[in-house]
Tab-separated table of C-alpha atoms in Angstrom:
chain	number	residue	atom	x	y	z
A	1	UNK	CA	-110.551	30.651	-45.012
A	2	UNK	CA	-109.602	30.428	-41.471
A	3	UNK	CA	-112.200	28.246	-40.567
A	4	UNK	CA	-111.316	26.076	-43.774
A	5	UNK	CA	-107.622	25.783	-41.919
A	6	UNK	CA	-108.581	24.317	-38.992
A	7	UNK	CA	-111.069	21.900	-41.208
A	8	UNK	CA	-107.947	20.825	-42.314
A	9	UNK	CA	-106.071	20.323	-38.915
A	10	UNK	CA	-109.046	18.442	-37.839
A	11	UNK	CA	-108.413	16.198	-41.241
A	12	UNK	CA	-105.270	15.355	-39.592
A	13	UNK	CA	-106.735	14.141	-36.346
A	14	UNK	CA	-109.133	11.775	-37.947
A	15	UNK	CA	-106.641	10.394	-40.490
A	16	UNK	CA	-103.951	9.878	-37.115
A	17	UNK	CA	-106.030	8.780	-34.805
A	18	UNK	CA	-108.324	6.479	-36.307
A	19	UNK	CA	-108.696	3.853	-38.749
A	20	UNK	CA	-111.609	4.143	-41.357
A	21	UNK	CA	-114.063	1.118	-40.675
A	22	UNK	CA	-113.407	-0.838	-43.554
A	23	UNK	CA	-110.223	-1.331	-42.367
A	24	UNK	CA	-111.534	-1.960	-39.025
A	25	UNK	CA	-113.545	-4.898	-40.158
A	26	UNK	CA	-111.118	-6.328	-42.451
A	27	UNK	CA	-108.452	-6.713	-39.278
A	28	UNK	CA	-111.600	-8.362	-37.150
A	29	UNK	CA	-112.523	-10.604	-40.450
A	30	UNK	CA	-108.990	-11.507	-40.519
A	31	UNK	CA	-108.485	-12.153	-36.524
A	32	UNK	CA	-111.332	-14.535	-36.728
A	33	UNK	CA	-109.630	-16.435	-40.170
A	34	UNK	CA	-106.673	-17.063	-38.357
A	35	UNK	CA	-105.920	-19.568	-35.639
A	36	UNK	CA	-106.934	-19.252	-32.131
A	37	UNK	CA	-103.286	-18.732	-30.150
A	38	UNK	CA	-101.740	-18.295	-33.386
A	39	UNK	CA	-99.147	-15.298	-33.808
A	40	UNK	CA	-100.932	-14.451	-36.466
A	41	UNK	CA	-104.687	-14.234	-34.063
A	42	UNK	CA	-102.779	-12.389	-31.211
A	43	UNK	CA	-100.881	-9.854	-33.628
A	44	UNK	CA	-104.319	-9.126	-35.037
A	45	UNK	CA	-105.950	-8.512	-31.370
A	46	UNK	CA	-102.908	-6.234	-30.516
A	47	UNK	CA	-103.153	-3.724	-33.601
A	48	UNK	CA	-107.222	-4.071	-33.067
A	49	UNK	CA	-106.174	-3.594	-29.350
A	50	UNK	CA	-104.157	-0.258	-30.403
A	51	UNK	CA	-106.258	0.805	-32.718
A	52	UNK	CA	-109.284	1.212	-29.854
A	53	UNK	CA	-106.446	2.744	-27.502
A	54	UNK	CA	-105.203	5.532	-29.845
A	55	UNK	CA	-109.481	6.270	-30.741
A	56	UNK	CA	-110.107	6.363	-26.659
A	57	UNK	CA	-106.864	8.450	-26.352
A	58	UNK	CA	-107.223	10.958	-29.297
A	59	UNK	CA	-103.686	9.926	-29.442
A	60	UNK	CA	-101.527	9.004	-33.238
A	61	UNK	CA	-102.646	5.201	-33.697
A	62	UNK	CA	-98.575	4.903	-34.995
A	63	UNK	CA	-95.499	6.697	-33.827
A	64	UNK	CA	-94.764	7.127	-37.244
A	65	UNK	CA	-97.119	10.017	-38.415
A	66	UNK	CA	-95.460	9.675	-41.435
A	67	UNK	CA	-95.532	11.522	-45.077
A	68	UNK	CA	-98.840	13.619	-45.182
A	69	UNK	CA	-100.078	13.586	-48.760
A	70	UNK	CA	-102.855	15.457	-50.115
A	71	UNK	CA	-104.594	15.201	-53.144
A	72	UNK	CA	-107.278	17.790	-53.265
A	73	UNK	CA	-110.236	18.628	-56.073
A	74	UNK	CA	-110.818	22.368	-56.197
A	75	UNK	CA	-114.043	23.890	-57.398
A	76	UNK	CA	-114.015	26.946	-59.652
A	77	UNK	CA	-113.860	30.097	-57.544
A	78	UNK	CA	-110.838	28.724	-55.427
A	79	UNK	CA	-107.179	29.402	-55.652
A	80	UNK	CA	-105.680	26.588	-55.610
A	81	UNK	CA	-102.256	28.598	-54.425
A	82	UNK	CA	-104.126	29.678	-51.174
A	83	UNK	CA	-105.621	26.027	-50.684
A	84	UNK	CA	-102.309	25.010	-50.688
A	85	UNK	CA	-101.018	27.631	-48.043
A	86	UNK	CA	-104.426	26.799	-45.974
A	87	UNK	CA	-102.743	22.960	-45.558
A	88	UNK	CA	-99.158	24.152	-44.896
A	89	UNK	CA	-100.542	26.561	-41.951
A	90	UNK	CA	-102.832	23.379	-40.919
A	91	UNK	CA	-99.807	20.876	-41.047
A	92	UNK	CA	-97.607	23.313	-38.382
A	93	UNK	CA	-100.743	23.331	-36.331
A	94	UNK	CA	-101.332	19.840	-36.516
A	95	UNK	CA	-98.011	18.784	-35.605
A	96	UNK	CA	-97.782	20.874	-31.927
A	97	UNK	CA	-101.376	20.248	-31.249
A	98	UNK	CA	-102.165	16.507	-32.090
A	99	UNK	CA	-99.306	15.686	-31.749
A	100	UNK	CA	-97.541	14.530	-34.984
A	101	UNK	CA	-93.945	13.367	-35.092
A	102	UNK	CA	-91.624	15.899	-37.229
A	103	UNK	CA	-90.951	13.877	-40.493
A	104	UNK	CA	-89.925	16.381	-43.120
A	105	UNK	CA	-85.392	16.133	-43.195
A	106	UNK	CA	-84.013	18.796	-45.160
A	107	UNK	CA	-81.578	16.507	-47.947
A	108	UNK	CA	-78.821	19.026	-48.102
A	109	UNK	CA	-78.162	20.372	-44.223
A	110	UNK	CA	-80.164	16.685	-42.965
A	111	UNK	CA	-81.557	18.959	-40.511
A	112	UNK	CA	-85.695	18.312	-39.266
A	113	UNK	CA	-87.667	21.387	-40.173
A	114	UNK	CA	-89.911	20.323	-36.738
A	115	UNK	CA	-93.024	20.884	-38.075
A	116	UNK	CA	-93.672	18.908	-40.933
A	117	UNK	CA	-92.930	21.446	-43.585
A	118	UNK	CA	-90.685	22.157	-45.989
A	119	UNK	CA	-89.488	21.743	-50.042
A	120	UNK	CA	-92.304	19.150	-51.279
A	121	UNK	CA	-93.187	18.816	-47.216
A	122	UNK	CA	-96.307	17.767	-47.300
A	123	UNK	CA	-97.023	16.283	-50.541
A	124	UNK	CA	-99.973	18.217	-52.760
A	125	UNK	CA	-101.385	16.817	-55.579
A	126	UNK	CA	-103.623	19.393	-56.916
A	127	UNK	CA	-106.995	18.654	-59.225
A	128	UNK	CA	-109.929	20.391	-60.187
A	129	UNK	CA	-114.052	19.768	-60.019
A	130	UNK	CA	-117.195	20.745	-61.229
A	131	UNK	CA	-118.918	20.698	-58.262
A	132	UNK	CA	-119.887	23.436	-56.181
A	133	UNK	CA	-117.770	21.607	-52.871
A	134	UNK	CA	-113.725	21.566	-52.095
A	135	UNK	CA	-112.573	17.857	-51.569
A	136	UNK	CA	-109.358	17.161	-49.824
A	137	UNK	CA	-108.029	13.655	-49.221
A	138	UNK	CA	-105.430	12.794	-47.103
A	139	UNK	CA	-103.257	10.082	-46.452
A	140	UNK	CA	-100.380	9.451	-43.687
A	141	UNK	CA	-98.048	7.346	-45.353
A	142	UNK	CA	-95.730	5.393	-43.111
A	143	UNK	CA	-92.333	5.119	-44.204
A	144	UNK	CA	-91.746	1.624	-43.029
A	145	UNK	CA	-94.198	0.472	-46.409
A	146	UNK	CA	-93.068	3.500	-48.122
A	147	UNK	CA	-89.974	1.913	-48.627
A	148	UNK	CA	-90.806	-1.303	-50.181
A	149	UNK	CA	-92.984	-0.325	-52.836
A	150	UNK	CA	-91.347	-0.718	-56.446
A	151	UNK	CA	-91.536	-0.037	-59.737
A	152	UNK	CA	-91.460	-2.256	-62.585
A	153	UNK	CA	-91.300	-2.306	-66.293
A	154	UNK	CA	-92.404	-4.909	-68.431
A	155	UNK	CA	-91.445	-7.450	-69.734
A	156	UNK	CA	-89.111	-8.620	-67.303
A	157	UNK	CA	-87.461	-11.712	-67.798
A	158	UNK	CA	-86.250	-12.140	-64.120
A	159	UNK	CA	-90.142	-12.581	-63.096
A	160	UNK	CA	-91.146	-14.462	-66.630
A	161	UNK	CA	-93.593	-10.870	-66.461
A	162	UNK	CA	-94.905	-10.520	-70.072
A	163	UNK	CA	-96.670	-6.923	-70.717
A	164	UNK	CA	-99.985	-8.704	-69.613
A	165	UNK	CA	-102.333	-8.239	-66.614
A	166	UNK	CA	-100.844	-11.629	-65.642
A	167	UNK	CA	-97.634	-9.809	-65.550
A	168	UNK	CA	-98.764	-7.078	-63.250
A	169	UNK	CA	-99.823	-10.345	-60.970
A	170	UNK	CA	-96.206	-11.395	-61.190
A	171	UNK	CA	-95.201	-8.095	-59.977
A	172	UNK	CA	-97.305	-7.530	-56.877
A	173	UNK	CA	-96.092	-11.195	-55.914
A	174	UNK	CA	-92.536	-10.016	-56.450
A	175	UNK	CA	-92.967	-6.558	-53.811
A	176	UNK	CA	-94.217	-8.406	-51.505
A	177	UNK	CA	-92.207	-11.532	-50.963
A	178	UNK	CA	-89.513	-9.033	-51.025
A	179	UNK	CA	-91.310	-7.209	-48.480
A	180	UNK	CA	-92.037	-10.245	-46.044
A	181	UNK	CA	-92.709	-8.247	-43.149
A	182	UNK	CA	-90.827	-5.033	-43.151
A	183	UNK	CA	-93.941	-2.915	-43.806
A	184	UNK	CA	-95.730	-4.016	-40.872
A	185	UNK	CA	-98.593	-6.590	-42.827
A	186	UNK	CA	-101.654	-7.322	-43.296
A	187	UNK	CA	-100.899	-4.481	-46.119
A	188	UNK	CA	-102.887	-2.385	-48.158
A	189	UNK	CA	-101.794	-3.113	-52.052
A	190	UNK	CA	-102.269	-0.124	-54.634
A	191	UNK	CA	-101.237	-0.991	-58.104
A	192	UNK	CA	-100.858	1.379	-61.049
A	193	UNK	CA	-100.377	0.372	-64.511
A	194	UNK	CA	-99.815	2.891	-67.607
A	195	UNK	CA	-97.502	5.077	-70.130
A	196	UNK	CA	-95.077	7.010	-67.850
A	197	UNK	CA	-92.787	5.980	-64.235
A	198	UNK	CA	-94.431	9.121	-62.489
A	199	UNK	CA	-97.893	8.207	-64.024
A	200	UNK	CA	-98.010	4.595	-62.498
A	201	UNK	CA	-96.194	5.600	-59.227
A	202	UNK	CA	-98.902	8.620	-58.108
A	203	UNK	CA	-101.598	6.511	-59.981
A	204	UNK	CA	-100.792	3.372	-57.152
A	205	UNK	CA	-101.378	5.629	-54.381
A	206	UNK	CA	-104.417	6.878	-55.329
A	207	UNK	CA	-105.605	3.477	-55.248
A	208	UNK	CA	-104.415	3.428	-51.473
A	209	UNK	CA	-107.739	6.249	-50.922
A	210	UNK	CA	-110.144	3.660	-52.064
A	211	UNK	CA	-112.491	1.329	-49.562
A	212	UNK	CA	-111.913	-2.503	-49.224
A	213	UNK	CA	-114.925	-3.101	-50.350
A	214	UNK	CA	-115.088	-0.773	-53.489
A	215	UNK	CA	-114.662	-3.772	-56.554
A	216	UNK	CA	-113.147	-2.307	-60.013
A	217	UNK	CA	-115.513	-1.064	-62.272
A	218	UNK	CA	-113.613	-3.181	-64.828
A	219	UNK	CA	-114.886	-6.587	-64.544
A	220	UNK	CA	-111.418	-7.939	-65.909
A	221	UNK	CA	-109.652	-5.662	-63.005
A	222	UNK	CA	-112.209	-6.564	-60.075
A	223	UNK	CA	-111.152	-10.603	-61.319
A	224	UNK	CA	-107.681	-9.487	-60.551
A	225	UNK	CA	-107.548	-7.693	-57.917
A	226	UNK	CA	-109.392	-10.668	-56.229
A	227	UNK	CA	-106.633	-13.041	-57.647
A	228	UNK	CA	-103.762	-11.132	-56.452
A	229	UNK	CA	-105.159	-10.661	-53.074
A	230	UNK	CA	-105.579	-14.460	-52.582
A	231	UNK	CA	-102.374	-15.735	-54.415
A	232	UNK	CA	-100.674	-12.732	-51.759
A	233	UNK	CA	-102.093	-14.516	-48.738
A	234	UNK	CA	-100.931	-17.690	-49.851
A	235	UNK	CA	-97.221	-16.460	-49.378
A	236	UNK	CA	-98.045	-17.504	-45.864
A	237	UNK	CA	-96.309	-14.575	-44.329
A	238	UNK	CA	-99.102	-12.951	-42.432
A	239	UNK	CA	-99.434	-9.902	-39.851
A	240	UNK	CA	-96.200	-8.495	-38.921
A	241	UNK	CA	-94.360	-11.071	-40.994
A	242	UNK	CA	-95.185	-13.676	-37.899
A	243	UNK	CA	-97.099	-16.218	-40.089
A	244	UNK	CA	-100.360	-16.845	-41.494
A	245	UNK	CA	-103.681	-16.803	-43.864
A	246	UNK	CA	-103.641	-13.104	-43.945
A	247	UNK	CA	-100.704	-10.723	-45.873
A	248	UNK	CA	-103.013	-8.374	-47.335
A	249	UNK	CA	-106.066	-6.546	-46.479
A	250	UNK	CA	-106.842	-5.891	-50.419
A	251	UNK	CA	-105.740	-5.233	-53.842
A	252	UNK	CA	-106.462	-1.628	-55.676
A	253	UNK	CA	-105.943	-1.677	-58.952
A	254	UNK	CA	-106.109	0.958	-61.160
A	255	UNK	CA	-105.037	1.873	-64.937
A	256	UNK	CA	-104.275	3.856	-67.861
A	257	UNK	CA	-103.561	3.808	-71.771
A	258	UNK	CA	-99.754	3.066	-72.414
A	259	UNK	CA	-97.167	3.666	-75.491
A	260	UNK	CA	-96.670	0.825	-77.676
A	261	UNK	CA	-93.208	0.651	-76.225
A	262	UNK	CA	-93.828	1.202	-72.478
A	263	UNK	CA	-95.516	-0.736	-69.498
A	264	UNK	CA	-94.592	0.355	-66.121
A	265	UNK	CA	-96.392	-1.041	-63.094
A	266	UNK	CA	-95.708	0.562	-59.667
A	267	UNK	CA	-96.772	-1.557	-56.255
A	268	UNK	CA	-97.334	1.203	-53.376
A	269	UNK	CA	-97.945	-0.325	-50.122
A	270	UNK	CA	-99.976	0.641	-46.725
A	271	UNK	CA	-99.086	-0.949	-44.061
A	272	UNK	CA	-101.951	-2.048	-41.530
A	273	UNK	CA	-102.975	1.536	-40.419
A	274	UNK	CA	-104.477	2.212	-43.725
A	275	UNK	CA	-104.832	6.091	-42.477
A	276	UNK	CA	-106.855	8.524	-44.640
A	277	UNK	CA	-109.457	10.877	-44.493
A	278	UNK	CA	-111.443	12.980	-46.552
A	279	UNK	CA	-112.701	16.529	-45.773
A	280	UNK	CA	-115.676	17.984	-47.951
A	281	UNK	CA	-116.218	21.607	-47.449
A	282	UNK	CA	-119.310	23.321	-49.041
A	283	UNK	CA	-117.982	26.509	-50.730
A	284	UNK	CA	-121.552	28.831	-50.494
A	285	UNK	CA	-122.338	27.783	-47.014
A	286	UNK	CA	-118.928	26.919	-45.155
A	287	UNK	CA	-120.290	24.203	-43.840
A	288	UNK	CA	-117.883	20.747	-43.854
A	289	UNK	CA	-117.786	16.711	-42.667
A	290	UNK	CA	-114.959	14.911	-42.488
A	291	UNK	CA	-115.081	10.940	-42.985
A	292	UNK	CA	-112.570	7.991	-43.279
């Protein structure tokens, strides 16, 4: 399991220091929609700019390293209690050696722990699997776009928001014209729909692990997803709230059964440095790859 912990430390370099490549090419699709001259074109060329700088560096693409969260799928065979330990040892590793900036405030003393850990510090959702391979996703979520996701529940008269998929439009469009440009844009959009609060809000960021170019496999949610992203762009607000055809990068949506009485809809939000990374570790052979 040693080797398995600095898997995991190596997770964090590729999920800090470089953006997967669908995000890549949506930024360059969305440099070369925009204006030449335009805020909105030379914002784009600076992150792209960064984002080659931080890759040649091996240096954090963000100074905010932000909230690590795992979810992880554990094969039969594994403790899940020692997986967990295995990413707590990785996280104090990570943090002196990449390096990552010390996020995790105790609430009560307000005092940093300096290395990332602590109560709930870093975030573990645990699952299981079938198959015969560990899978750990990661995601370093920024606190800037952290803090204007919202919830929702439905209907809500303020927003004319009927329980409806149209009403989980209205609600994206709400977030982010709320947002503007606090969360450093072109965002990221994961939306989560279903029965519970902490259902819809975990159930949003889940959507945040999935590719740009992976389309519902829910013909009525792929339709949507498509409409939100273009009605979100028309809010004209653009990269780094400066202006222009691009606010979002994509729309996630994802979904589960509700009560009769109950529709919650949570918007999380990434903001440009979409950072995750996955580690698959083979649990006969030790072997492992790590892709974002």
């Amino acid at each position: 399991m040693f080797h398995l912990r600095n898997a995991i430390v190596e997770l964090y370099r590729k999920a800090a220091t470089s953006l997967p490549s669908d995000v890549i090419t949506a930024l360059k699709s969305a440099r070369a929609r925009e204006s030449k001259g335009s805020n909105a074109s030379l914002s784009l060329s600076v992150i792209l700019d960064n984002v080659d700088a931080a890759l040649t560096a091996a240096r954090p693409i963000c100074q905010d390293t932000g909230v690590p969260i795992f979810f992880t799928q554990v094969p039969a065979g594994m403790s899940h209690r020692e997986i967990e330990h295995m990413i707590v040892t990785a996280t104090k590793i990570a943090t002196r050696n990449i390096p990552l900036r010390p996020n995790a405030v105790d609430i009560l003393t307000e005092k940093n722990s300096g290395d990332n850990t602590g109560i709930g510090f870093p975030v573990i959702y645990s699952g299981e699997t079938r198959a015969a391979k560990l899978i750990i996703d990661l995601m370093l979520k920024g606190s800037g776009s952290e803090n204007i996701g919202q919830i929702y529940t439905l209907p809500d008269q303020e927003l004319g928001a009927e329980r409806d998929m149209d009403g989980v439009r209205k609600c994206v469009l709400d977030a982010v014209f709320k947002a503007q440009g606090r969360g450093c844009p072109p965002y990221v959009i994961g939306v989560g729909v279903g029965a519970t609060r902490d259902q819809v809000t975990k159930l949003s960021k889940v959507q945040l692990l999935r590719k740009l170019d992976d389309a519902s496999r829910y013909p009525a949610l792929a339709r949507l997803e498509k409409k939100i992203w273009d009605d979100v762009n028309a809010l004209g607000i653009g990269p780094l709230g400066l202006g222009g055809k691009t606010t979002a990068l994509g729309v996630k949506i994802g979904v589960n059964h509700r009560h009769p009485a109950s529709f919650f809809v949570d918007v999380s939000v990434a903001c440009w440095a979409d950072r995750r990374a996955r580690l698959i570790w083979g649990v006969h052979n030790a072997k492992f790859r790590i892709e974002n």
